[in-house]
Short mmCIF file of C-alpha atoms in Angstrom, two decimals:
data_model
loop_
_atom_site.label_atom_id
_atom_site.label_comp_id
_atom_site.label_asym_id
_atom_site.label_seq_id
_atom_site.Cartn_x
_atom_site.Cartn_y
_atom_site.Cartn_z
CA MET U 206 11.11 39.51 -12.40
CA THR U 207 10.58 43.22 -11.33
CA SER U 208 11.07 45.98 -13.60
CA ASN U 209 14.32 47.00 -12.00
CA ASP U 210 15.69 43.53 -12.34
CA SER U 211 14.61 43.51 -15.86
CA SER U 212 16.37 46.72 -16.84
CA GLU U 213 19.48 45.42 -14.99
CA ASN U 214 19.46 42.24 -16.94
CA LEU U 215 18.89 44.48 -20.12
CA ARG U 216 21.99 46.46 -19.16
CA ASN U 217 24.24 43.66 -18.28
CA ARG U 218 23.58 41.76 -21.47
CA LEU U 219 24.18 44.97 -23.67
CA ALA U 220 27.48 45.76 -21.56
CA GLU U 221 28.46 41.90 -22.20
CA LYS U 222 27.84 42.34 -26.08
CA MET U 223 29.63 45.82 -26.19
CA ALA U 224 32.80 44.61 -24.37
CA GLY U 225 33.00 41.49 -26.43
CA ASP U 226 32.72 43.35 -29.55
CA ILE U 227 35.56 45.61 -28.49
CA THR U 228 37.72 43.29 -27.02
CA LEU U 229 37.77 40.79 -29.92
CA SER U 230 37.57 43.15 -32.81
CA GLU U 231 40.88 43.37 -35.03
CA LYS U 232 40.60 47.08 -34.50
CA PRO U 233 39.42 47.75 -31.06
CA GLY U 234 39.80 51.51 -31.30
CA GLU U 235 37.29 51.57 -34.41
CA SER U 236 34.87 49.17 -32.36
CA LEU U 237 35.13 51.73 -29.32
CA LYS U 238 34.53 54.58 -31.59
CA LYS U 239 31.55 53.10 -33.30
CA TRP U 240 29.80 52.28 -29.82
CA ARG U 241 30.55 55.77 -28.55
CA LEU U 242 29.02 57.09 -31.73
CA ASN U 243 25.88 54.80 -31.48
CA PHE U 244 25.35 56.31 -28.06
CA GLU U 245 25.70 59.82 -29.33
CA ILE U 246 28.29 60.42 -26.61
CA SER U 247 31.31 62.75 -26.72
CA GLN U 248 34.94 61.63 -26.11
CA THR U 249 34.88 64.65 -23.66
CA ASP U 250 31.73 63.18 -21.62
CA ILE U 251 33.50 59.95 -21.34
CA ALA U 252 36.57 61.45 -20.31
CA ASN U 253 34.88 63.47 -17.59
CA TYR U 254 33.02 60.32 -16.39
CA LEU U 255 36.37 58.39 -16.00
CA LYS U 256 38.37 61.32 -14.81
CA VAL U 257 40.79 61.31 -17.54
CA SER U 258 42.10 63.37 -20.21
CA PRO U 259 39.90 63.45 -23.66
CA SER U 260 43.11 62.86 -25.35
CA VAL U 261 43.27 59.30 -23.78
CA ILE U 262 40.11 58.36 -25.13
CA SER U 263 41.12 59.80 -28.59
CA ASP U 264 44.26 58.00 -28.45
CA TYR U 265 42.40 54.59 -27.96
CA GLU U 266 40.16 55.16 -30.68
CA SER U 267 42.88 56.25 -33.18
CA GLY U 268 45.05 53.50 -32.32
CA ARG U 269 47.90 55.76 -31.17
CA ARG U 270 47.63 54.21 -27.58
CA LYS U 271 47.92 50.43 -27.05
CA SER U 272 44.78 48.65 -27.32
CA PRO U 273 42.72 48.83 -24.05
CA GLY U 274 42.81 45.71 -21.78
CA THR U 275 39.52 44.21 -20.69
CA LEU U 276 39.34 46.27 -17.32
CA ILE U 277 39.54 49.55 -19.28
CA VAL U 278 37.04 48.38 -22.07
CA ARG U 279 34.73 47.48 -19.16
CA LYS U 280 35.18 50.77 -17.67
CA ILE U 281 34.40 52.69 -20.78
CA VAL U 282 31.48 50.57 -21.76
CA GLU U 283 30.23 51.16 -18.21
CA SER U 284 30.44 55.00 -18.88
CA LEU U 285 28.58 54.71 -22.03
CA LEU U 286 25.72 52.89 -20.29
CA GLU U 287 25.71 55.39 -17.20
CA ILE U 288 25.61 58.28 -19.19
CA ASP U 289 22.76 56.95 -21.16
CA ILE U 290 20.92 56.26 -18.40
CA GLU U 291 21.52 59.78 -16.79
CA ARG U 292 19.89 60.91 -20.25
CA GLY U 293 17.00 58.70 -19.92
CA GLY U 294 18.36 55.48 -21.04
CA LYS U 295 16.80 55.71 -24.60
CA LYS U 296 19.79 54.13 -26.50
CA ILE U 297 19.84 51.06 -24.13
CA HIS U 298 16.06 50.39 -24.44
CA ALA U 299 16.50 50.97 -28.34
CA TYR U 300 18.72 47.93 -28.21
CA GLU U 301 16.25 45.72 -26.25
CA SER U 302 14.48 44.33 -29.36
CA ILE U 303 17.72 43.44 -31.09
CA LEU U 304 19.06 41.51 -28.15
CA ASN U 305 15.72 39.59 -28.02
CA ALA U 306 15.29 39.22 -31.55
CA GLU U 307 15.80 35.93 -33.45
CA ASN U 308 19.03 35.62 -35.37
CA SER U 309 17.51 36.12 -38.80
CA SER U 310 14.54 37.88 -40.01
CA LYS U 311 12.49 37.18 -43.46
CA SER U 312 12.65 40.93 -43.86
CA ILE U 313 16.63 41.05 -43.84
CA TYR U 314 17.91 40.12 -47.46
CA SER U 315 21.54 40.53 -46.29
CA THR U 316 23.47 42.34 -43.58
CA TYR U 317 27.14 42.97 -42.99
CA GLU U 318 29.43 44.61 -40.29
CA TYR U 319 32.63 46.45 -40.95
CA THR U 320 35.64 46.75 -38.73
CA ILE U 321 36.87 49.59 -40.93
CA PRO U 322 34.16 52.13 -41.67
CA ILE U 323 33.31 53.10 -45.14
CA GLN U 324 32.66 56.73 -46.04
CA LEU U 325 29.48 57.84 -47.61
CA ALA U 326 31.08 59.13 -50.75
CA LYS U 327 32.78 55.79 -51.34
CA LEU U 328 29.43 53.91 -50.80
CA VAL U 329 27.62 56.18 -53.34
CA ASN U 330 30.23 55.63 -55.74
CA LEU U 331 30.29 51.79 -55.42
CA ILE U 332 26.58 51.45 -55.67
CA GLU U 333 26.44 54.16 -58.64
CA GLY U 334 23.91 55.99 -56.53
CA ASP U 335 22.51 59.39 -56.70
CA ILE U 336 22.50 61.60 -53.56
CA VAL U 337 18.92 63.00 -53.12
CA TYR U 338 19.62 64.67 -49.75
CA LYS U 339 23.42 65.03 -48.37
CA GLY U 340 22.54 65.24 -44.55
CA ALA U 341 24.89 64.77 -41.79
CA GLU U 342 27.65 62.41 -43.12
CA LYS U 343 29.11 59.66 -40.77
CA PRO U 344 31.38 56.85 -41.06
CA LEU U 345 29.15 53.76 -41.87
CA TYR U 346 30.06 50.51 -39.93
CA GLY U 347 27.96 48.27 -41.85
CA PHE U 348 24.81 47.88 -44.03
CA SER U 349 21.50 45.95 -44.16
CA VAL U 350 19.51 45.29 -47.39
CA ILE U 351 15.89 45.26 -46.28
CA ASP U 352 12.79 43.99 -48.07
CA SER U 353 10.63 47.16 -47.46
CA GLN U 354 7.33 45.52 -48.15
CA ARG U 355 8.04 42.60 -45.76
CA ALA U 356 9.39 45.08 -42.86
CA ILE U 357 6.35 47.39 -43.18
CA LEU U 358 3.82 44.85 -43.20
CA GLU U 359 5.30 42.29 -40.87
CA LEU U 360 7.12 44.25 -38.14
CA SER U 361 6.04 46.65 -35.34
CA SER U 362 7.91 49.96 -34.96
CA HIS U 363 9.57 48.46 -31.89
CA GLU U 364 10.41 45.18 -34.04
CA PHE U 365 11.61 47.51 -36.75
CA GLN U 366 14.72 48.39 -34.63
CA LYS U 367 16.20 44.92 -34.74
CA LEU U 368 16.96 45.26 -38.64
CA TYR U 369 20.03 47.74 -37.53
CA GLY U 370 22.07 45.01 -36.50
CA TRP U 371 24.77 46.31 -33.95
CA SER U 372 25.68 49.70 -35.19
CA THR U 373 23.18 52.52 -36.12
CA ASP U 374 25.99 54.20 -38.20
CA ARG U 375 25.04 51.87 -41.17
CA ALA U 376 23.52 52.00 -44.64
CA MET U 377 19.97 50.83 -44.58
CA ILE U 378 19.18 49.83 -48.24
CA PHE U 379 15.52 49.21 -48.75
CA THR U 380 14.50 47.32 -51.80
CA LYS U 381 11.09 46.96 -53.33
CA VAL U 382 10.01 50.55 -52.70
CA SER U 383 7.55 52.58 -54.77
CA THR U 384 8.42 55.95 -53.50
CA GLY U 385 10.29 55.44 -50.38
CA LYS U 386 7.68 56.92 -47.95
CA SER U 387 7.19 54.01 -46.07
CA PRO U 388 10.72 53.35 -44.88
CA MET U 389 11.05 56.62 -43.93
CA VAL U 390 7.94 56.75 -41.76
CA ALA U 391 9.12 53.46 -40.10
CA ILE U 392 12.49 55.24 -39.34
CA ARG U 393 11.04 58.52 -37.89
CA VAL U 394 8.99 56.67 -35.35
CA THR U 395 12.09 54.63 -34.10
CA ASN U 396 14.64 55.87 -31.42
CA LEU U 397 17.48 54.64 -33.77
CA LYS U 398 18.47 56.47 -36.92
CA PRO U 399 20.86 54.97 -39.68
CA GLY U 400 23.96 56.45 -41.18
CA VAL U 401 22.19 56.76 -44.49
CA VAL U 402 18.97 55.45 -46.16
CA VAL U 403 19.37 53.89 -49.59
CA LEU U 404 16.36 53.63 -51.89
CA HIS U 405 16.73 50.58 -54.34
CA GLY U 406 15.14 50.53 -57.58
CA LEU U 407 14.34 54.30 -57.64
CA ARG U 408 15.97 57.07 -59.66
CA GLU U 409 16.73 60.41 -58.07
CA GLU U 410 13.71 62.02 -59.72
CA GLU U 411 11.48 59.28 -58.62
CA VAL U 412 11.65 60.05 -54.89
CA GLU U 413 8.73 61.95 -53.41
CA PRO U 414 9.47 65.38 -52.07
CA VAL U 415 7.73 64.42 -48.84
CA VAL U 416 10.35 61.64 -48.41
CA VAL U 417 13.16 64.02 -48.85
CA LYS U 418 11.67 66.42 -46.24
CA MET U 419 11.42 63.44 -43.73
CA ALA U 420 15.14 62.87 -44.25
CA GLU U 421 15.90 66.56 -43.72
CA VAL U 422 14.06 66.39 -40.17
CA ASP U 423 16.56 63.98 -39.08
CA ARG U 424 19.54 64.94 -41.28
CA ILE U 425 19.74 61.47 -42.67
CA PRO U 426 21.63 61.12 -45.92
CA LEU U 427 19.11 59.87 -48.68
CA VAL U 428 20.69 57.99 -51.86
CA ALA U 429 18.64 56.22 -54.82
CA THR U 430 20.21 53.66 -56.98
CA THR U 431 18.83 51.42 -59.60
CA MET U 432 22.18 48.71 -59.54
CA ASP U 433 21.46 45.23 -59.57
CA LEU U 434 21.02 44.23 -55.84
CA ASP U 435 22.97 41.29 -55.76
CA GLN U 436 25.91 43.21 -57.30
CA ILE U 437 25.41 46.02 -54.45
CA VAL U 438 25.76 43.18 -51.86
CA GLN U 439 28.99 41.83 -53.37
CA LEU U 440 30.75 45.25 -54.08
CA LEU U 441 29.83 46.28 -50.46
CA LYS U 442 31.10 43.06 -48.93
CA LYS U 443 34.23 43.24 -50.90
CA TYR U 444 34.84 46.58 -49.61
CA SER U 445 36.35 45.71 -46.15
CA GLN U 446 38.94 43.40 -47.98
CA TYR U 447 39.94 45.69 -50.69
CA TYR U 448 38.90 49.24 -50.88
CA ALA U 449 39.65 49.81 -47.03
CA LYS U 450 43.31 49.37 -48.03
CA GLU U 451 43.36 52.39 -50.24
#
């Protein structure tokens, strides 16, 4: 298979995944918004590509307009991929390791995807965390609990990206950390950046200053918590069923 064939295959597989995720979602608008944010593309950029008003994209994402059909979803997905290719294709290739990964990894303690996003303040409150660095707040569409020691020892920087699941705007909760430095170093060398990094087992004052500096460079919110890990997972999974209705 030639390089062009491989790239086309990757694009087609990713397009299929994205379109299916949006179409089958209970809230297609939220799923559409999640993918747009993942690709760091504005509503205006999509609208310009499709030659429609930005309000059309906004209405789909907010639910003000009837859920888009499969044809419109396909066009929006194609616009996201085409715009990314024009920008160098970094986001598409960042998903390659996820597409090629096994369904599970020994490094992943738990992972979960939200239909309705959770805000950073709500997450911090639920896990009784301390904000070490506020960063750029984003809606969080899921969480992954990572065995930090396994991830750092067993995964290459390329393989590390598969820990993100299907939304980069998620909480990456690292357990078995001593200072928080290793997870932040791993994140720094990847193209994908999480919505927030949670250092489990550390108090705010135990986080090294260099870790905070690394979070500041990418403007990634940094949180520390010592809550029981199983309790964290239980509370965050319950959020989508109970807290999203508030």
